[in-house]
Short mmCIF file of C-alpha atoms and ligand atoms in Angstrom, two decimals:
data_model
loop_
_atom_site.label_atom_id
_atom_site.label_comp_id
_atom_site.label_asym_id
_atom_site.label_seq_id
_atom_site.Cartn_x
_atom_site.Cartn_y
_atom_site.Cartn_z
CA MET A 8 94.18 106.64 80.51
CA ASP A 9 94.57 103.50 78.45
CA TYR A 10 92.60 100.90 80.38
CA GLN A 11 93.32 97.38 80.00
CA TYR A 12 90.53 94.59 80.20
CA TRP A 13 91.05 91.01 80.44
CA ASN A 14 87.54 90.19 79.45
CA PRO A 15 85.67 93.36 78.36
CA GLU A 16 82.35 91.84 77.77
CA ILE A 17 82.06 90.64 81.60
CA GLU A 18 84.07 93.56 83.23
CA LYS A 19 81.85 96.27 81.40
CA MET A 20 78.73 94.16 81.40
CA PRO A 21 75.47 96.54 81.72
CA ARG A 22 74.04 96.01 85.29
CA ALA A 23 70.79 94.58 84.46
CA ASP A 24 72.70 91.85 82.45
CA LEU A 25 75.05 91.24 85.07
CA GLN A 26 72.32 91.05 87.69
CA ALA A 27 70.71 88.44 85.31
CA LEU A 28 73.88 86.37 85.08
CA GLN A 29 74.21 86.49 88.93
CA LEU A 30 70.64 85.14 89.27
CA ALA A 31 71.30 82.38 86.91
CA LYS A 32 74.60 81.31 88.76
CA LEU A 33 72.82 81.63 92.15
CA ARG A 34 70.23 79.25 91.13
CA ALA A 35 72.86 76.74 89.83
CA ALA A 36 74.72 77.18 92.97
CA VAL A 37 71.58 76.55 95.23
CA GLU A 38 70.84 73.34 93.36
CA ARG A 39 74.38 72.05 93.81
CA ALA A 40 74.59 73.23 97.37
CA LEU A 41 71.66 70.88 98.07
CA GLY A 42 74.20 67.99 97.87
CA THR A 43 75.94 69.63 101.06
CA SER A 44 74.66 68.20 104.30
CA PHE A 45 75.04 71.83 105.75
CA TYR A 46 73.13 73.61 103.16
CA ARG A 47 70.39 70.97 102.82
CA LYS A 48 69.38 71.49 106.44
CA ARG A 49 70.02 75.41 106.23
CA PHE A 50 67.94 75.67 103.25
CA ALA A 51 65.01 73.59 104.46
CA GLY A 52 64.95 75.89 107.50
CA ALA A 53 64.24 78.71 104.96
CA GLY A 54 61.84 76.78 103.05
CA ILE A 55 64.06 76.24 100.03
CA THR A 56 64.06 72.74 98.63
CA SER A 57 65.20 73.41 94.97
CA ALA A 58 66.45 76.12 92.90
CA ASP A 59 62.89 77.22 92.31
CA GLY A 60 62.89 78.54 96.02
CA VAL A 61 65.10 81.46 94.56
CA LYS A 62 63.19 83.18 91.86
CA SER A 63 65.00 86.72 92.47
CA LEU A 64 68.29 88.02 93.76
CA GLU A 65 66.06 89.40 96.49
CA ASP A 66 65.12 85.62 97.67
CA LEU A 67 68.75 85.18 98.62
CA LYS A 68 67.93 87.32 101.71
CA ARG A 69 65.82 84.43 102.98
CA VAL A 70 68.89 82.45 103.53
CA PRO A 71 70.27 83.06 106.97
CA PHE A 72 74.08 84.02 107.20
CA THR A 73 77.10 81.60 107.34
CA THR A 74 79.73 82.25 109.77
CA LYS A 75 83.28 81.14 110.42
CA GLN A 76 81.90 79.19 113.39
CA ASP A 77 79.47 77.20 110.93
CA LEU A 78 82.53 76.33 108.81
CA ARG A 79 84.31 75.13 111.91
CA ASP A 80 81.33 73.21 113.26
CA GLY A 81 80.99 71.47 109.76
CA PHE A 82 84.80 70.64 109.62
CA PRO A 83 85.80 68.49 107.74
CA TRP A 84 83.03 67.55 105.21
CA ASP A 85 79.86 69.32 105.86
CA PHE A 86 80.19 71.97 103.15
CA LEU A 87 81.70 69.75 100.45
CA GLY A 88 79.37 69.78 97.50
CA ILE A 89 81.00 67.31 95.26
CA ALA A 90 82.30 63.68 95.36
CA ARG A 91 85.61 63.68 97.34
CA GLU A 92 87.43 61.97 94.24
CA ASP A 93 86.68 65.11 92.34
CA VAL A 94 88.40 67.45 94.86
CA VAL A 95 92.05 68.40 93.35
CA ARG A 96 93.23 70.89 96.20
CA LEU A 97 92.22 72.39 99.67
CA HIS A 98 93.27 75.59 101.23
CA ALA A 99 92.73 76.70 104.78
CA SER A 100 92.60 80.07 106.22
CA SER A 101 95.47 81.49 108.37
CA GLY A 102 93.45 81.12 111.43
CA THR A 103 94.16 84.78 112.58
CA THR A 104 91.00 84.66 114.54
CA GLY A 105 91.18 80.86 115.62
CA ILE A 106 90.97 77.31 114.34
CA PRO A 107 91.72 77.25 110.42
CA THR A 108 88.55 76.59 108.21
CA THR A 109 88.97 74.29 104.99
CA ILE A 110 87.78 74.98 101.64
CA TYR A 111 87.89 72.44 98.65
CA PHE A 112 88.39 73.00 94.88
CA ASN A 113 87.66 70.76 91.82
CA ARG A 114 89.65 71.28 88.71
CA GLY A 115 87.27 73.91 87.31
CA ASP A 116 87.18 75.69 90.35
CA LEU A 117 90.94 76.18 90.03
CA GLY A 118 90.82 77.50 86.51
CA ARG A 119 88.02 79.75 87.25
CA TRP A 120 89.81 81.10 90.34
CA ALA A 121 92.95 81.75 88.30
CA SER A 122 90.91 83.62 85.76
CA TYR A 123 89.58 86.04 88.12
CA VAL A 124 93.08 86.74 89.68
CA ALA A 125 94.41 87.08 86.08
CA ARG A 126 91.74 89.69 85.33
CA CYS A 127 92.84 91.65 88.64
CA ILE A 128 96.55 91.70 87.47
CA TYR A 129 95.81 92.55 83.87
CA GLY A 130 93.66 95.54 84.77
CA THR A 131 96.54 97.19 86.54
CA GLY A 132 98.59 97.27 83.26
CA CYS A 133 100.62 94.10 83.42
CA THR A 134 101.17 92.09 80.52
CA LYS A 135 103.24 88.97 79.58
CA ARG A 136 106.29 91.27 79.36
CA ASP A 137 106.14 91.50 83.13
CA VAL A 138 108.40 89.67 85.59
CA PHE A 139 106.31 88.83 88.76
CA GLN A 140 107.90 87.99 92.10
CA ASN A 141 105.34 86.55 94.65
CA MET A 142 106.89 87.26 97.81
CA ILE A 143 103.97 85.75 99.81
CA SER A 144 103.75 82.45 101.61
CA TYR A 145 102.88 79.47 99.50
CA GLY A 146 101.18 76.31 101.05
CA LEU A 147 97.73 76.45 102.76
CA PHE A 148 97.59 80.20 102.60
CA THR A 149 95.84 81.10 99.45
CA GLY A 150 97.93 84.22 98.58
CA GLY A 151 100.81 82.22 97.16
CA LEU A 152 99.21 79.74 94.77
CA GLY A 153 96.40 81.75 94.15
CA PHE A 154 98.47 84.78 92.64
CA HIS A 155 100.86 82.22 91.23
CA ALA A 156 98.32 80.76 88.96
CA GLY A 157 96.70 84.17 88.15
CA ALA A 158 100.04 85.44 86.85
CA GLU A 159 100.86 82.60 84.84
CA GLU A 160 97.61 82.77 83.13
CA VAL A 161 98.52 86.37 82.28
CA GLY A 162 101.92 84.96 80.94
CA MET A 163 104.22 86.89 83.13
CA MET A 164 107.40 85.31 84.32
CA VAL A 165 106.70 84.12 87.72
CA ILE A 166 109.27 83.96 90.48
CA PRO A 167 107.58 81.99 93.25
CA SER A 168 109.99 83.39 95.94
CA GLY A 169 107.73 82.84 98.95
CA SER A 170 107.74 85.28 101.90
CA GLY A 171 110.79 86.05 104.05
CA ASN A 172 114.61 86.07 103.25
CA THR A 173 115.03 89.53 101.98
CA THR A 174 118.53 88.89 100.91
CA ARG A 175 117.56 86.52 98.45
CA GLN A 176 114.49 88.52 97.31
CA PHE A 177 116.86 91.38 96.39
CA ARG A 178 119.06 89.01 94.40
CA LEU A 179 116.04 87.70 92.37
CA MET A 180 114.69 91.08 92.06
CA ARG A 181 117.99 92.23 90.21
CA ASP A 182 119.16 89.24 88.51
CA PHE A 183 115.57 88.67 86.58
CA GLY A 184 114.67 92.43 86.48
CA THR A 185 111.44 91.91 88.41
CA THR A 186 108.62 94.36 87.34
CA VAL A 187 105.78 93.45 89.74
CA LEU A 188 105.81 92.43 93.33
CA HIS A 189 103.24 90.81 95.44
CA ALA A 190 103.52 90.99 99.37
CA THR A 191 101.77 92.21 102.35
CA PRO A 192 102.23 96.17 102.63
CA SER A 193 104.22 95.53 105.83
CA PHE A 194 106.70 93.33 103.90
CA LEU A 195 106.97 95.97 101.33
CA LEU A 196 107.92 98.65 103.77
CA HIS A 197 110.24 96.03 105.26
CA VAL A 198 111.86 95.29 102.13
CA GLU A 199 112.46 98.97 101.18
CA SER A 200 114.11 99.67 104.76
CA ARG A 201 116.52 96.90 104.13
CA MET A 202 117.61 97.96 100.68
CA LYS A 203 120.50 100.24 101.65
CA GLU A 204 121.92 97.83 104.18
CA GLU A 205 121.89 95.04 101.57
CA GLY A 206 123.91 97.17 99.44
CA TYR A 207 121.14 97.97 96.70
CA SER A 208 119.71 101.26 95.43
CA LEU A 209 116.50 101.54 93.27
CA GLU A 210 118.54 101.85 90.13
CA ASP A 211 119.35 98.21 90.49
CA PHE A 212 115.94 97.24 90.01
CA ALA A 213 113.11 97.54 87.29
CA LEU A 214 110.26 97.53 89.56
CA LYS A 215 106.92 99.18 88.37
CA ARG A 216 104.01 97.95 90.55
CA ALA A 217 103.24 96.07 93.46
CA PHE A 218 100.14 94.44 94.68
CA ALA A 219 99.40 94.77 98.40
CA GLY A 220 97.00 92.99 100.51
CA ALA A 221 96.07 90.36 103.16
CA GLU A 222 95.94 92.86 105.79
CA PRO A 223 94.38 96.29 106.39
CA TYR A 224 96.60 99.42 105.48
CA SER A 225 95.99 103.15 105.19
CA GLU A 226 96.03 105.28 102.04
CA ASP A 227 99.07 106.96 103.70
CA THR A 228 100.89 103.64 103.90
CA ARG A 229 100.18 102.98 100.21
CA ARG A 230 101.84 106.41 99.32
CA ARG A 231 104.46 105.72 101.51
CA ILE A 232 105.48 102.55 99.59
CA GLU A 233 104.80 104.15 96.15
CA ASP A 234 107.20 107.20 97.02
CA LEU A 235 109.77 105.09 98.57
CA LEU A 236 109.88 102.35 95.70
CA HIS A 237 108.76 104.73 92.89
CA ILE A 238 106.08 102.33 91.84
CA ASP A 239 102.41 102.13 91.54
CA VAL A 240 100.62 100.20 94.57
CA PHE A 241 97.39 98.36 93.93
CA ASN A 242 95.23 97.09 96.78
CA SER A 243 94.23 93.37 96.52
CA TYR A 244 91.37 91.87 98.51
CA GLY A 245 90.34 88.37 99.24
CA LEU A 246 89.81 85.79 101.85
CA SER A 247 90.39 82.27 101.81
CA GLU A 248 86.57 81.33 102.30
CA MET A 249 85.99 83.17 99.02
CA ASN A 250 88.97 81.31 97.18
CA GLY A 251 91.56 83.93 98.24
CA PRO A 252 92.83 86.83 96.11
CA GLY A 253 90.93 87.43 93.10
CA VAL A 254 87.53 88.82 95.17
CA ALA A 255 88.21 92.55 94.43
CA PHE A 256 91.14 94.70 93.04
CA GLU A 257 91.85 98.15 92.34
CA CYS A 258 92.08 99.21 88.51
CA GLN A 259 94.22 101.78 87.30
CA GLU A 260 92.23 104.49 88.76
CA LYS A 261 93.41 103.22 92.10
CA ASN A 262 90.24 104.35 93.70
CA GLY A 263 88.25 101.63 95.28
CA LEU A 264 88.38 97.90 94.54
CA HIS A 265 86.15 96.34 91.87
CA LEU A 266 84.44 93.52 93.33
CA TRP A 267 83.89 90.75 90.51
CA GLU A 268 80.07 90.43 90.61
CA ASP A 269 80.01 87.70 88.06
CA GLY A 270 81.69 85.62 90.48
CA TYR A 271 80.33 86.80 93.98
CA ILE A 272 77.24 88.54 95.40
CA ALA A 273 77.95 91.13 97.72
CA GLU A 274 75.82 92.78 100.67
CA ILE A 275 76.72 95.27 103.26
CA ILE A 276 74.95 94.80 106.63
CA ASN A 277 75.15 96.37 109.81
CA PRO A 278 77.28 94.05 112.10
CA GLU A 279 74.88 94.76 115.18
CA THR A 280 71.55 94.87 113.70
CA LEU A 281 72.31 92.41 110.79
CA GLU A 282 70.23 94.47 108.49
CA ASN A 283 71.37 95.37 104.86
CA THR A 284 72.67 99.11 105.02
CA ARG A 285 71.61 101.50 102.36
CA ASP A 286 73.63 101.90 99.17
CA GLY A 287 77.09 103.48 99.88
CA GLU A 288 76.66 103.07 103.53
CA PRO A 289 79.46 101.36 105.36
CA GLY A 290 79.28 98.05 107.13
CA GLU A 291 80.23 94.44 107.11
CA LEU A 292 80.85 92.68 103.81
CA VAL A 293 78.79 89.55 103.30
CA LEU A 294 79.37 87.36 100.40
CA THR A 295 78.02 84.58 98.26
CA ILE A 296 80.30 82.74 95.86
CA LEU A 297 79.10 81.73 92.58
CA CYS A 298 82.30 80.85 90.95
CA ARG A 299 83.18 77.50 92.82
CA GLU A 300 81.41 74.31 92.93
CA ALA A 301 83.29 72.16 95.45
CA THR A 302 82.58 74.40 98.41
CA PRO A 303 79.42 76.54 98.11
CA LEU A 304 79.08 79.38 100.82
CA PHE A 305 75.99 81.68 100.74
CA ARG A 306 75.91 84.98 102.66
CA TYR A 307 79.29 84.51 104.28
CA ARG A 308 79.97 87.05 107.07
CA THR A 309 83.60 88.24 106.12
CA ARG A 310 83.82 90.56 109.23
CA ASP A 311 85.50 93.01 107.03
CA LEU A 312 84.32 96.70 107.45
CA THR A 313 83.83 98.44 104.03
CA GLY A 314 81.24 99.98 101.90
CA PHE A 315 80.44 100.72 98.32
CA TYR A 316 81.24 103.60 96.09
CA THR A 317 78.03 104.59 94.42
CA GLU A 318 79.45 106.56 91.57
CA PRO A 319 80.57 104.60 88.25
CA CYS A 320 84.30 104.25 87.89
CA PRO A 321 86.02 106.11 85.04
CA CYS A 322 87.76 102.96 83.63
CA GLY A 323 84.17 101.82 82.45
CA ARG A 324 83.98 98.56 84.46
CA THR A 325 80.48 98.09 85.80
CA HIS A 326 81.33 96.00 88.77
CA ARG A 327 80.94 97.95 91.91
CA ARG A 328 83.83 99.26 93.85
CA LEU A 329 84.63 98.53 97.43
CA ARG A 330 86.06 101.12 99.75
CA ARG A 331 89.50 100.28 101.43
CA ILE A 332 88.89 97.78 104.23
CA THR A 333 89.48 99.74 107.52
CA GLY A 334 89.30 96.66 109.75
CA ARG A 335 87.16 93.92 111.12
CA SER A 336 84.02 93.96 113.01
CA ASP A 337 85.90 91.71 115.41
CA ASP A 338 89.31 93.48 115.78
CA MET A 339 87.97 96.48 117.48
CA LEU A 340 89.79 97.13 120.74
CA ILE A 341 87.82 98.68 123.78
CA ILE A 342 90.26 100.89 125.57
CA ASN A 343 88.87 102.02 128.78
CA GLY A 344 85.27 101.92 127.11
CA VAL A 345 86.43 103.73 123.84
CA ASN A 346 86.27 101.63 120.68
CA VAL A 347 89.44 101.87 118.93
CA PHE A 348 90.53 100.29 115.39
CA PRO A 349 94.26 99.72 114.84
CA SER A 350 93.90 101.21 111.60
CA GLN A 351 93.03 104.67 113.35
CA ILE A 352 96.40 104.64 114.93
CA GLU A 353 98.16 103.45 111.75
CA GLU A 354 96.62 106.37 109.78
CA VAL A 355 97.88 108.91 112.42
CA ILE A 356 101.69 107.49 112.58
CA MET A 357 102.13 106.76 108.89
CA ALA A 358 101.07 110.15 108.01
CA MET A 359 104.15 111.37 109.67
CA ARG A 360 107.40 111.43 107.68
CA GLU A 361 109.76 111.33 110.73
CA VAL A 362 108.23 107.77 111.64
CA GLY A 363 109.73 104.64 110.46
CA ASN A 364 107.96 101.73 108.62
CA ASN A 365 107.16 99.37 111.58
CA TYR A 366 104.98 99.84 114.57
CA LEU A 367 103.47 97.79 117.28
CA ILE A 368 100.29 98.55 119.67
CA VAL A 369 100.42 96.99 123.02
CA VAL A 370 97.40 96.95 125.37
CA GLU A 371 97.82 96.25 128.87
CA LYS A 372 96.10 96.67 132.45
CA ASP A 373 97.43 99.47 134.46
CA GLY A 374 95.61 98.93 137.92
CA VAL A 375 91.81 98.73 136.80
CA LEU A 376 92.52 101.05 133.57
CA ASP A 377 93.70 99.84 130.20
CA ARG A 378 96.74 101.26 129.14
CA ILE A 379 97.82 101.72 125.50
CA THR A 380 101.39 101.92 124.16
CA VAL A 381 102.21 102.88 120.75
CA LYS A 382 105.87 101.33 119.81
CA THR A 383 107.04 102.87 116.54
CA GLU A 384 110.29 103.01 114.64
CA VAL A 385 111.77 106.34 113.87
CA GLY A 386 112.98 107.20 110.28
CA PRO A 387 116.44 106.38 109.09
CA ASP A 388 117.46 110.00 109.41
CA ILE A 389 116.74 110.36 113.18
CA PHE A 390 119.32 109.44 115.69
CA MET A 391 118.43 107.84 118.79
CA ASP A 392 121.23 109.53 120.72
CA ASP A 393 119.81 113.12 120.37
CA SER A 394 117.17 113.21 122.60
CA ARG A 395 115.61 116.62 122.13
CA PRO A 396 113.93 115.97 118.96
CA LEU A 397 113.02 112.56 119.94
CA ASN A 398 111.07 113.91 122.92
CA ALA A 399 109.38 116.56 120.63
CA LEU A 400 108.53 113.65 117.99
CA ARG A 401 107.32 111.48 121.04
CA GLU A 402 105.00 114.41 122.09
CA LYS A 403 103.85 115.02 118.60
CA ILE A 404 102.73 111.44 117.98
CA ARG A 405 101.03 111.16 121.41
CA LYS A 406 99.16 114.49 120.83
CA THR A 407 98.14 113.40 117.34
CA ILE A 408 96.85 110.08 118.56
CA GLN A 409 95.05 111.50 121.21
CA ALA A 410 93.08 113.97 119.01
CA SER A 411 92.27 111.27 116.56
CA ILE A 412 90.93 108.33 119.26
CA THR A 413 90.48 110.31 122.39
CA ILE A 414 92.81 108.21 124.35
CA ASN A 415 96.25 109.25 125.69
CA PRO A 416 98.81 106.73 124.64
CA ARG A 417 102.23 106.00 125.79
CA VAL A 418 104.73 106.49 122.90
CA GLU A 419 107.80 104.42 122.50
CA LEU A 420 110.25 105.47 119.91
CA HIS A 421 112.44 102.42 118.46
CA GLU A 422 115.60 102.58 116.27
CA HIS A 423 114.90 102.24 112.42
CA GLY A 424 114.49 98.52 111.70
CA SER A 425 114.57 97.30 115.25
CA LEU A 426 110.97 96.02 115.85
CA PRO A 427 110.27 92.47 115.10
CA VAL A 428 108.90 91.86 111.53
CA SER A 429 106.56 88.88 110.90
CA GLU A 430 106.86 86.93 107.61
CA GLY A 431 103.21 86.41 107.20
CA LYS A 432 100.54 88.84 108.34
CA ALA A 433 101.99 91.52 110.44
CA VAL A 434 101.07 91.43 114.17
CA ARG A 435 100.13 95.05 114.94
CA VAL A 436 98.36 94.64 118.21
CA LYS A 437 99.38 92.75 121.35
CA ASP A 438 96.44 92.64 123.69
CA LEU A 439 97.90 91.54 127.02
CA ARG A 440 94.89 92.13 129.19
CA PRO A 441 93.71 89.17 131.03
CA ARG A 442 90.56 87.97 129.63
CA ASP A 443 87.40 87.58 131.65
CA VAL A 444 86.01 83.92 131.50
P1 LIG B 636 92.75 84.92 104.96
O1 LIG B 636 91.38 84.23 105.02
O2 LIG B 636 93.82 84.24 105.70
O3 LIG B 636 93.26 85.10 103.65
O4 LIG B 636 92.64 86.15 105.47
C1 LIG B 636 91.56 87.03 104.93
C2 LIG B 636 91.27 88.25 105.41
O5 LIG B 636 92.46 89.23 105.53
C3 LIG B 636 90.10 89.34 105.20
O6 LIG B 636 88.84 88.70 105.76
C4 LIG B 636 90.52 90.59 105.63
O7 LIG B 636 90.44 90.80 106.96
C5 LIG B 636 92.04 90.56 105.42
N1 LIG B 636 92.58 91.17 104.18
C6 LIG B 636 92.84 90.63 103.10
N2 LIG B 636 93.00 91.58 102.10
C7 LIG B 636 92.87 92.84 102.51
C8 LIG B 636 93.09 94.03 102.04
N3 LIG B 636 93.51 94.51 101.12
N4 LIG B 636 92.80 95.11 103.06
C9 LIG B 636 92.34 94.75 104.24
N5 LIG B 636 92.25 93.72 104.67
C10 LIG B 636 92.56 92.60 104.08
ZN1 LIG B 637 87.85 101.09 87.64
#
């Protein structure tokens, strides 16, 4: 395969050199972070009063973890490492898990961020001849402006269409010959399921690739989008605390996401014991950002569950690859005492061809027990008035889910295109159980 590199010296840097680069950047970041009120205190507690307190990458482990709660407690200025007049932008997390947290950028930070995103985009085979339609929210969410800047840096023609409004998305796609899409995986599936209704077919478009991220999805979902739209889908991972997109991305091998280790130091920990796991073992991703001055963050607990591939990638990049994120250490559902990740259910239903593109998991109390209902759309070829095949499908879904998660769910089938679609991150779980306070 003909691989493309944005910055070959960095992307293929020998690991020893990469680690030396990380250490130099880490020491500079520690020095700068002493200017924030949060890290001045945090570092003092760990006995670090200058960059000399960090002589090796191992020394980073003396610094306690930073959590989302720390960011909230330090709102609005405790994490700011530069003068306020040098801040040129802020972004805030979508607040999926509570009050949003704020990250500040100076001009250099924005330039660096764009170049990491450009590296991701270029590595998938895109060039300035591509037309890029950014079907994700602009504004405080980092996905819109983050991809926008990276795509412009590659030189693609960028259509800042934002999320939602499928009718207009189709028109833009056709009129300007869009070749590359960026969206959540659920929105890509939604677009596909609306195509026929809106009077289009694949031949009306010039689509080649899509970048899908911002929410967990399975390998089956990726394949489904690829098969339906006849494109290559690349997994994109980022989080607002670490700038947003541009943290880790799949190369043309589409087998694991290269995490840019010249910009981030990654660790995987056991979320219960908080110990670092052994190389290649799964756990929670912890990140230190090296490529941002305005808001330093050290050992940030992402809550995202993943692990590293240990074998090198055939593409020649030396930056380690993350496994597909399966969920978060905090979105686990406990159903009658059994731990269930929504991704386990998605994996089962998205592997079935008769099932449509949208689903919803509802958890309720039924007396003292928990009850889980899986509502899923049927594929476009299945008719809701023919009860025999429907009953058979319902039973098949129920049995397969039970075999996978050991819990017997109720299964509801809904007409193709009838379950609600969210414009941002898909809401896949409704937990209606009363909370103990
Ligand atoms: P936000 O800070 O609002 O951008 O949300 C970031 C979170 O979205 C991450 O911590 C992940 O939980 C999730 N996320 C982003 N990209 C992916 C991806 N490719 N796969 C799975 N989860 C993702
Ligand atoms: Zn690779």
